[in-house]
Coordinates of C-alpha atoms and ligand atoms in Angstrom, one line a residue:
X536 CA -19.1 -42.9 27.0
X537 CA -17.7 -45.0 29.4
X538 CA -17.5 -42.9 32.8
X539 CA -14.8 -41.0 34.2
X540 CA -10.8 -42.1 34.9
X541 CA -8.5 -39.9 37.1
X542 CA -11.1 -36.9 36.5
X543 CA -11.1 -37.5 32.7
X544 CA -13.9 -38.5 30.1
X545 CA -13.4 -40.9 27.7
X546 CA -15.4 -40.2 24.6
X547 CA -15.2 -41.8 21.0
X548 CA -14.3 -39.3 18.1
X549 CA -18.2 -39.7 17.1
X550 CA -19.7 -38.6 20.7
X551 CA -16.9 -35.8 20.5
X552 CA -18.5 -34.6 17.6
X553 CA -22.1 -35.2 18.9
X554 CA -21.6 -33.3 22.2
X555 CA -19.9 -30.2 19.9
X556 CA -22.5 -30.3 17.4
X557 CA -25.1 -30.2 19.7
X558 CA -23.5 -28.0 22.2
X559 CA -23.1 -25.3 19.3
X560 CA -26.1 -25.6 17.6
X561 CA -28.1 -24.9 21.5
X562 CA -26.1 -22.0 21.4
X563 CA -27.0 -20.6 18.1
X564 CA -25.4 -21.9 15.4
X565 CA -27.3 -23.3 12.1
X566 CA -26.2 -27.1 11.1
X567 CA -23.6 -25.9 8.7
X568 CA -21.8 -23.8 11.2
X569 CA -22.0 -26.4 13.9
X570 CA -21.0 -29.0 11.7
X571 CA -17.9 -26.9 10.0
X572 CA -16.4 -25.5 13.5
X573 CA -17.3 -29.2 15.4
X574 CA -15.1 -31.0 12.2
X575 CA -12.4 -28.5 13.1
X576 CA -12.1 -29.2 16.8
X577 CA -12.5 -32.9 16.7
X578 CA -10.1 -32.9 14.5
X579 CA -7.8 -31.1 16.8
X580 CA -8.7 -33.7 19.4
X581 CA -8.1 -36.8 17.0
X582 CA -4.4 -36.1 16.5
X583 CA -4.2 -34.8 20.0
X584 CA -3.5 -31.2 19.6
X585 CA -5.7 -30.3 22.7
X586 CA -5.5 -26.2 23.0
X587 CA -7.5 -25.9 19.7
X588 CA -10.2 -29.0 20.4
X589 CA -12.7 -29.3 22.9
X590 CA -10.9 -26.8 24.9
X591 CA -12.3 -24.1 22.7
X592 CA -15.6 -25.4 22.6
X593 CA -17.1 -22.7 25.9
X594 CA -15.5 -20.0 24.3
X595 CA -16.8 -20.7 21.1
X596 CA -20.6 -21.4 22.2
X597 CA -20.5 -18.1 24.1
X598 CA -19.1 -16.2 21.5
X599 CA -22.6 -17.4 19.5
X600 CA -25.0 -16.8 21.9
X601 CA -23.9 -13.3 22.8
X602 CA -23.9 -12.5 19.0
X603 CA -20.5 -11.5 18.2
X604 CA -20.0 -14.8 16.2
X605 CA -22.6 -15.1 13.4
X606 CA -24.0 -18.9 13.7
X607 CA -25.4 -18.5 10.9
X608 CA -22.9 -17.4 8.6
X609 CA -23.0 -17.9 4.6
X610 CA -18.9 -17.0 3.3
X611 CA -18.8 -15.6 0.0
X612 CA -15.5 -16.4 -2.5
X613 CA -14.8 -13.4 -5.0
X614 CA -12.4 -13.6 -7.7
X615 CA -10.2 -10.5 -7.0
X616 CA -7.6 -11.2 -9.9
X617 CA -6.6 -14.4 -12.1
X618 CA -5.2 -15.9 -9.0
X619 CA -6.0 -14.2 -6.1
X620 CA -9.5 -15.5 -4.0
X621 CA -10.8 -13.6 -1.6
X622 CA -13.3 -15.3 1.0
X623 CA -15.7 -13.3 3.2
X624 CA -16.4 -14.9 6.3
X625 CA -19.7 -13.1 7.1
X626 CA -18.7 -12.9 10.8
X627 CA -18.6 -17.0 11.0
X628 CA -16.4 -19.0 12.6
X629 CA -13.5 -20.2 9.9
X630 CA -13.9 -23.4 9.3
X631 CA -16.8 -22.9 7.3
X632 CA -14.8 -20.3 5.4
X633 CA -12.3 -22.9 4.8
X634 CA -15.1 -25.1 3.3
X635 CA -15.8 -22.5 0.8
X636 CA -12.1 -22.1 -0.1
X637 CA -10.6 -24.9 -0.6
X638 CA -11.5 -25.4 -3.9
X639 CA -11.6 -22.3 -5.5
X640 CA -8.0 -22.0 -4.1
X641 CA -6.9 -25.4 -5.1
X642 CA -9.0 -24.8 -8.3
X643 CA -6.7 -21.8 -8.9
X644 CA -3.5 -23.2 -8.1
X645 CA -3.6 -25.9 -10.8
X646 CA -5.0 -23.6 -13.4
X647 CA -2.4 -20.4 -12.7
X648 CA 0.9 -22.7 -11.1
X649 CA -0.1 -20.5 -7.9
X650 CA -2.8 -19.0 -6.2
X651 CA -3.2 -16.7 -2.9
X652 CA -6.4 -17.0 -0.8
X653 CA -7.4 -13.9 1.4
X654 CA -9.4 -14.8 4.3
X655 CA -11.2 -12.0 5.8
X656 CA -14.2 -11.0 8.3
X657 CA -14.4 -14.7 10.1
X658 CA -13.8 -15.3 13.7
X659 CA -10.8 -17.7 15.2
X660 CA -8.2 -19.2 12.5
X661 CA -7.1 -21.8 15.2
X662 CA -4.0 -24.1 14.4
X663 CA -3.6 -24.2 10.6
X664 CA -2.2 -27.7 9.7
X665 CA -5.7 -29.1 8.8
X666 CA -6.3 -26.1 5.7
X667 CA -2.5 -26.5 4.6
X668 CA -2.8 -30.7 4.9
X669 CA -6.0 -30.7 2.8
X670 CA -4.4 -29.1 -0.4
X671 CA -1.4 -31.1 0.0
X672 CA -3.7 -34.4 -0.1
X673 CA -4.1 -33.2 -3.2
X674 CA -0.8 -32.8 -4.4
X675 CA -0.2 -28.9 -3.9
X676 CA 2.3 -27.2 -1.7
X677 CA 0.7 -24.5 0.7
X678 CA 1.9 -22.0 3.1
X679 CA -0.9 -20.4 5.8
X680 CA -0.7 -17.3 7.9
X681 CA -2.5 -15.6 10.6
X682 CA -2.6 -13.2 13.2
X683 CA -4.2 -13.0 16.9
X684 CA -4.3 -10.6 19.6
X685 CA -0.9 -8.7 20.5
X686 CA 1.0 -10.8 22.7
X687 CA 4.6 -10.3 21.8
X688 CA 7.0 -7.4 21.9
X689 CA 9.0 -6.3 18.6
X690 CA 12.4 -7.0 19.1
X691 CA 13.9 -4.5 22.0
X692 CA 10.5 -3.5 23.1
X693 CA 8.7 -3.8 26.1
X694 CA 4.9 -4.4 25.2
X695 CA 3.0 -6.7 23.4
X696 CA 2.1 -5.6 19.3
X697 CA 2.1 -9.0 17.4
X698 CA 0.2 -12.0 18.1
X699 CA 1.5 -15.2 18.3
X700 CA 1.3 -15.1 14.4
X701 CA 1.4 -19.1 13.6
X702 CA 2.7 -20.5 10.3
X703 CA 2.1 -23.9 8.3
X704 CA 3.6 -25.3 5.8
X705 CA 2.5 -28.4 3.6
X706 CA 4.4 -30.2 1.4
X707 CA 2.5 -33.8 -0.9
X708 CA 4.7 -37.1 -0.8
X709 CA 3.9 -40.7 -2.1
X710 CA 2.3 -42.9 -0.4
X711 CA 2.8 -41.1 3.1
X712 CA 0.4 -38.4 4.4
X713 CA 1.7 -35.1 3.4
X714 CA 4.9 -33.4 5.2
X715 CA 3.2 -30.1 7.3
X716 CA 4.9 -28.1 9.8
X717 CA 2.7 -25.6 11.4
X718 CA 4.4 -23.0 14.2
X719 CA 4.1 -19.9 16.1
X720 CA 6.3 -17.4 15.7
X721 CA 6.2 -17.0 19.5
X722 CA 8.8 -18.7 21.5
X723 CA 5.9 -20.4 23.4
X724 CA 2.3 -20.6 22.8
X725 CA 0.2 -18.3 25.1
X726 CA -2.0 -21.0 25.8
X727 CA 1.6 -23.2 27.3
X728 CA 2.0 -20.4 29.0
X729 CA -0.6 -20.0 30.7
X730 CA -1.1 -23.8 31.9
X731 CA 2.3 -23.2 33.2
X732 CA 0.6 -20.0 35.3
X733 CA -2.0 -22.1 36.3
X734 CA 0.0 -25.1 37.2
X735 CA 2.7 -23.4 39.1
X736 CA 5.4 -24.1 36.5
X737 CA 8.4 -22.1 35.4
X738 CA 8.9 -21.1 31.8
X739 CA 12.3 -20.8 29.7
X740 CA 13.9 -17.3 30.0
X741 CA 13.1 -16.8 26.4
X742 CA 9.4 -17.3 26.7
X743 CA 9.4 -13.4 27.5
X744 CA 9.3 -10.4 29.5
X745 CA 7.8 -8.8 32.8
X746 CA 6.3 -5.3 32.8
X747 CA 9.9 -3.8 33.2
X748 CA 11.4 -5.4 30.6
X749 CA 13.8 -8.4 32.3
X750 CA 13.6 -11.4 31.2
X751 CA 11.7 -13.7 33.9
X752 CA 11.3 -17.4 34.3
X753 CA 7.3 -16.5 35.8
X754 CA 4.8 -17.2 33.6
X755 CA 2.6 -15.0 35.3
X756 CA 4.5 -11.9 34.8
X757 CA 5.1 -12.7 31.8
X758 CA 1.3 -12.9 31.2
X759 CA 1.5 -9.6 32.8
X760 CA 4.7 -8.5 30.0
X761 CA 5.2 -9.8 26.7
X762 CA 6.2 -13.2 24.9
X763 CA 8.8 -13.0 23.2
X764 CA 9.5 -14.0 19.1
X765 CA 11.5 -17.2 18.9
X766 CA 15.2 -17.1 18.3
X767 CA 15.2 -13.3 19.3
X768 CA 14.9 -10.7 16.8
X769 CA 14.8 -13.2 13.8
X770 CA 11.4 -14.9 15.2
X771 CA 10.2 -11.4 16.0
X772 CA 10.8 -10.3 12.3
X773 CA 8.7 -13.5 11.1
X774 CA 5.9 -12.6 13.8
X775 CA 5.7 -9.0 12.3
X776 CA 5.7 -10.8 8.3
X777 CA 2.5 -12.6 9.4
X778 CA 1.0 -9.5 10.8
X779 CA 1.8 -7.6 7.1
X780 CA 0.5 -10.6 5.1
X781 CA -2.6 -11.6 7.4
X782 CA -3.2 -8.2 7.8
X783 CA -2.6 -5.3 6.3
X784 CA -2.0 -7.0 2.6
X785 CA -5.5 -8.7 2.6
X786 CA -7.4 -6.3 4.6
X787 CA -7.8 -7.6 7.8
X788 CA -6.9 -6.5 11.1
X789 CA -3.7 -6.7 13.0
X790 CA -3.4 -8.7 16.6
X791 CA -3.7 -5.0 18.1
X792 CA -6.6 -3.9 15.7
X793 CA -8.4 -7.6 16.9
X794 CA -8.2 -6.8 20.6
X795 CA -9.7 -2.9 19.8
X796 CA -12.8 -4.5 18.5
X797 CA -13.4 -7.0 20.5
X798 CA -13.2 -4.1 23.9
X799 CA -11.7 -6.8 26.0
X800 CA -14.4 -9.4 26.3
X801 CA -12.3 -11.9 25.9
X802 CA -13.8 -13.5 22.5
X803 CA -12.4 -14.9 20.0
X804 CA -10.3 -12.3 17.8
X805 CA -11.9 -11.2 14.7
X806 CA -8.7 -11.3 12.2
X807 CA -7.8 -12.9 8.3
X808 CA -5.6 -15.3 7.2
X809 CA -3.8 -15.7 3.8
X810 CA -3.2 -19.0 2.2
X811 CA -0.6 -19.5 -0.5
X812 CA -0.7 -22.4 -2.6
X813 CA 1.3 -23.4 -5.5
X814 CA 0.8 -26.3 -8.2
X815 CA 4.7 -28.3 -8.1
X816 CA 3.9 -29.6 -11.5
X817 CA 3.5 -26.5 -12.8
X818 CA 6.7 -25.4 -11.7
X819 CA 10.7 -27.1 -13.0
X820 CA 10.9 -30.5 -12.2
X821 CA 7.2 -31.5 -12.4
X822 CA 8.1 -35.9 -12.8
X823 CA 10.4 -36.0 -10.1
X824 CA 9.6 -33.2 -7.8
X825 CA 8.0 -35.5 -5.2
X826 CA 10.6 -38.0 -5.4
X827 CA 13.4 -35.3 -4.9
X828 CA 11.5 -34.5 -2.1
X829 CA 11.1 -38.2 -0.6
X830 CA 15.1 -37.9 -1.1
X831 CA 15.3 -35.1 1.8
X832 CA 13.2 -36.9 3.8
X833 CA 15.0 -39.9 3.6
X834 CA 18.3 -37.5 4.0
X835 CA 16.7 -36.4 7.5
X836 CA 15.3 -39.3 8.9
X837 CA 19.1 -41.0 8.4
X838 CA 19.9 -39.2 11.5
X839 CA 19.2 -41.0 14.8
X840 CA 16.9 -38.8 16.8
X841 CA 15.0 -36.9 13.6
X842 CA 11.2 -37.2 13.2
X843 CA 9.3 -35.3 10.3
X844 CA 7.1 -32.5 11.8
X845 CA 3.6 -33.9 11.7
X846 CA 4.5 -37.5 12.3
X847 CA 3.4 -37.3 15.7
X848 CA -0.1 -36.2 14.5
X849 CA -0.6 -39.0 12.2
X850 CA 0.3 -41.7 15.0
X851 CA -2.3 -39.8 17.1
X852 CA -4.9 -39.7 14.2
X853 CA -4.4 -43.5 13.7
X854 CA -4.7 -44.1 17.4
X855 CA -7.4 -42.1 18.8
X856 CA -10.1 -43.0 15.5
X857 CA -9.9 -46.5 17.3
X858 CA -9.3 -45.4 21.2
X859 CA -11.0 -42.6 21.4
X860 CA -10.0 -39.3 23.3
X861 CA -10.5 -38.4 26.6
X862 CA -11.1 -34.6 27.9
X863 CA -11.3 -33.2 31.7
X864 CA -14.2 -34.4 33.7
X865 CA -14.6 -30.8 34.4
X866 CA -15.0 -29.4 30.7
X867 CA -17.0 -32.3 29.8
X868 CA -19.6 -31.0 32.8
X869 CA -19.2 -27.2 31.5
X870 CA -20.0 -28.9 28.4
X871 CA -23.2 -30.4 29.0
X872 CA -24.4 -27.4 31.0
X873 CA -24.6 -25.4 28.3
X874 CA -26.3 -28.0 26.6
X875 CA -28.7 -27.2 29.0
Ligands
LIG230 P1 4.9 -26.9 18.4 O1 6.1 -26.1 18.8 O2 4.3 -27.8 19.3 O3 5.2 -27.6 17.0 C1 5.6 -26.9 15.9 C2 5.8 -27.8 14.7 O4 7.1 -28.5 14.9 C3 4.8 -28.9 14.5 O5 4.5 -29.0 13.1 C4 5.5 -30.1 15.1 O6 5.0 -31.3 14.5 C5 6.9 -29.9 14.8 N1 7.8 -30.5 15.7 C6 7.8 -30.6 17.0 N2 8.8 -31.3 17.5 C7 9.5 -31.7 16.4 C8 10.7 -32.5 16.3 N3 11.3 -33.0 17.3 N4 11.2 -32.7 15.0 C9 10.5 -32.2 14.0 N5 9.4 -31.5 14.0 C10 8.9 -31.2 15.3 O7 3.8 -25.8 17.9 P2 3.4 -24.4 18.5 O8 3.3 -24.5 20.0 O9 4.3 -23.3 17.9 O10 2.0 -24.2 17.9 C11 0.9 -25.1 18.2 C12 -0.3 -24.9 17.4 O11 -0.9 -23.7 17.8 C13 -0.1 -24.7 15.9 O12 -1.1 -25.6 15.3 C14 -0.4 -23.3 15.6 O13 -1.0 -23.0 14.4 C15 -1.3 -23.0 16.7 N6 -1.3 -21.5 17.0 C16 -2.4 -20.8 16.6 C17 -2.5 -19.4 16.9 C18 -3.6 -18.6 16.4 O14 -3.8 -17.5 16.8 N7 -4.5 -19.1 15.6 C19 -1.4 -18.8 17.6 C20 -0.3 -19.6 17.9 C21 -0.3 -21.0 17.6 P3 4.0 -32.3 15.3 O15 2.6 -31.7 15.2 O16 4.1 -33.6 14.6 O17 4.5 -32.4 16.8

C-alpha cells in the first residue's frame, strides 16, 4: 500500500484480495466462500466497474455475521433434464455457485448444442459479465438474467415491481477477448442514482418518477418513486422478461418476493439467475461462425465514434493488473475495522 492520495487508497489487485479475503473470512465465511465472493469483487475492481467491488464488501461481511448469508455454503448441481442444470446455492453468496456451474453448464452446452442453468437459493448475483465472459472464453455463446429488489414501475404505473433486472450477453471471437454486453433493464442503475442523491446531482427525466407519478429530474424523489425501464415501455417489458425467467420459470423469487424476505434490513436480496448457453458449432455455420461474426464487428467499428461493449473493461483489466486500483480512504478504514 502506498498511503493515501486525495482521500483515496492505492492498493495492488493482490492486497485487494488480501484485505477481502481476510475481511470476509473475520466475519464468517469458510476459505472457499471468502475466496469465491473476494475473486468476484476484485474482479469488479480490476476492470473498474466500482459499484459491484469493494464497494460491496461492508454489506457483504455483515450480511455473514448476522447469519442471513451462509459463509459456509456447499452449492449442489442437479441434472433436472438432458440440458437443464439446476444449482442450489445453499444460502451462499453466488460466486461460489458460479464455481460449481460453470462446467456442468458448459459441459451441457457442447454435449446438447444448448443448455439452461437455474440458479437458485444464493444471495447477490451482482454484475453478470464475469459468468457470461467465462463460457465465452471457451468458445460458447451465453445470455444471463437476474432479478433484485423492486425498483421500477411497469410501464404507466406509479410504484416500484421489477428490479433493475440486468442482462449479459457474451459472444467468443479470435484472438480478442470475447464480445459481452451486460445492462440493466433500468434506465439508470439505482446505485447511479443514488451517488447522484448523495452528490447533489440531477438525473435525466427518464431516470423515473416521484411519488405522484411526474417525471422529476431529483434523484431523491425519485429514490422516493420509481425508476423507470429504459426506452419506456419497451425497457419495462424486458425488465418484467427477466423477472419471468429469473423468477418464476426457475423457482426463485421475484424483486418484490426478495424485499418480503429480507423484512427491510437492507441485505443483500436473496433471488436466482438463469444462464443460457449455447454451443455455435453445434448450430448452421459451425467453420465460419466466428469469422462471420469478426465481419460485424469490423462492420461496427468502421464507424468513427463506435466501441464494442466491453472494450472499456479489457483496457481497465490490462491497466489496473499492473497499476493497481485505488478505493476511498474512508471504505478502506470501514474496511479494516471490521477486520477488527
Ligand atoms: P452501463 O450502462 O454502464 O453499460 C451497459 C453495457 O453497455 C456495458 O456492456 C458497456 O460496456 C456497454 N457500453 C457502454 N457504453 C457503450 C458504448 N458507447 N458503445 C458500446 N457499448 C457501450 O451498465 P448498467 O449501468 O446498465 O449496468 C452496470 C452493471 O450493473 C452491469 O454489470 C449490470 O449487470 C449490473 N447490475 C446488476 C444488478 C443486480 O441486481 N445484480 C442490477 C442492475 C445492474 P463497457 O463495460 O465496456 O463500458
Amino acid at each position: 500500500m502506498t498511503g493515501t492520495q486525495q482521500e483515496q487508497v492505492h492498493l495492488t489487485l493482490k492486497q485487494a484480495y488480501q484485505l477481502s479475503f481476510d475481511c470476509l473470512q473475520f466475519n464468517g465465511c469458510d476459505d472457499a466462500n471468502a475466496h469465491a465472493a473476494t475473486q468476484c469483487m476484485v474482479t469488479a475492481e480490476g476492470d473498474m466497474c466500482h459499484s459491484h467491488g469493494l464497494f460491496r464488501l461492508p454489506w457483504y461481511a455483515s450480511s455473514v455475521k448476522s447469519g442471513r448469508v451462509n459463509g459456509s455454503a456447499k452449492p449442489s448441481v442437479k441434472q433436472l433434464a438432458p440440458a437443464v442444470i439446476q444449482v442450489d446455492g445453499d444460502r451462499g453468496f453466488a460466486p461460489i455457485g458460479h464455481g460449481v456451474g460453470h462446467e456442468a453448464l458448459a459441459d451441457c452446452a457442447r454435449a446438447n448444442g444448448i443448455a439452461a442453468l437455474a440458479f437458485v437459493n444464493m444471495f447477490h448475483i451482482s454484475a453478470m459479465w464475469p459468468e457470461v465472459e467465462r463460457l465465452a472464453d471457451e468458445g460458447l455463446c451465453a445470455f444471463a438474467f437476474t432479478t433484485s429488489y423492486p425498483y421500477v414501475a411497469p410501464a404507466g404505473g406509479m410504484k416500484p415491481l421489477y428490479g433493475t433486472n440486468p442482462m449479459g450477453f457474451a459472444w467468443p471471437r479470435h484472438d480478442a477477448p470475447p464480445l459481452v454486453f451486460d445492462q440493466a433493464s433500468s434506465a439508470m442503475a439505482r446505485g447511479e442514482i443514488q451517488i447522484a442523491a448523495r452528490d447533489g446531482h440531477l438525473v435525466p427525466e427518464t431516470a423515473g418518477i416521484g411519488p405522484d407519478g411526474e417525471n422529476t429530474t431529483d434523484p431523491n424523489v425519485v429514490l422516493q418513486g420509481a425508476q423507470l425501464g429504459f426506452g419506456g415501455y419497451k425497457g419495462a417489458s424486458l425488465a418484467m422478461m427477466v423477472e419471468l425467467l429469473a423468477g418464476p420459470l426457475i423457482g426463485a423469487a421475484l424483486s418484490s418476493e426478495a424485499l418480503e424476505e429480507d423484512r427491510g434490513n437492507g441485505g443483500p436480496p436473496r433471488g436466482g439467475e438463469l444462464i443460457m448457453c449455447l454451443d455455435p458449432g453445434r448450430f448452421g455455420d459451425p467453420d465460419n461462425f466466428l469469422s462471420h461474426g469478426e465481419r460485424l464487428f469490423s462492420d461496427i467499428l468502421s464507424q468513427p465514434g463506435t466501441r464494442l461493449p466491453g472494450a472499456r473493461r479489457f483496457v481497465n483489466r490490462e491497466r489496473t493488473a499492473k497499476e493497481g486500483i485505488h478505493i476511498p480512504g474512508s471504505l478502506f478504514e470501514e474496511i479494516q475495522e471490521l477486520i477488527g
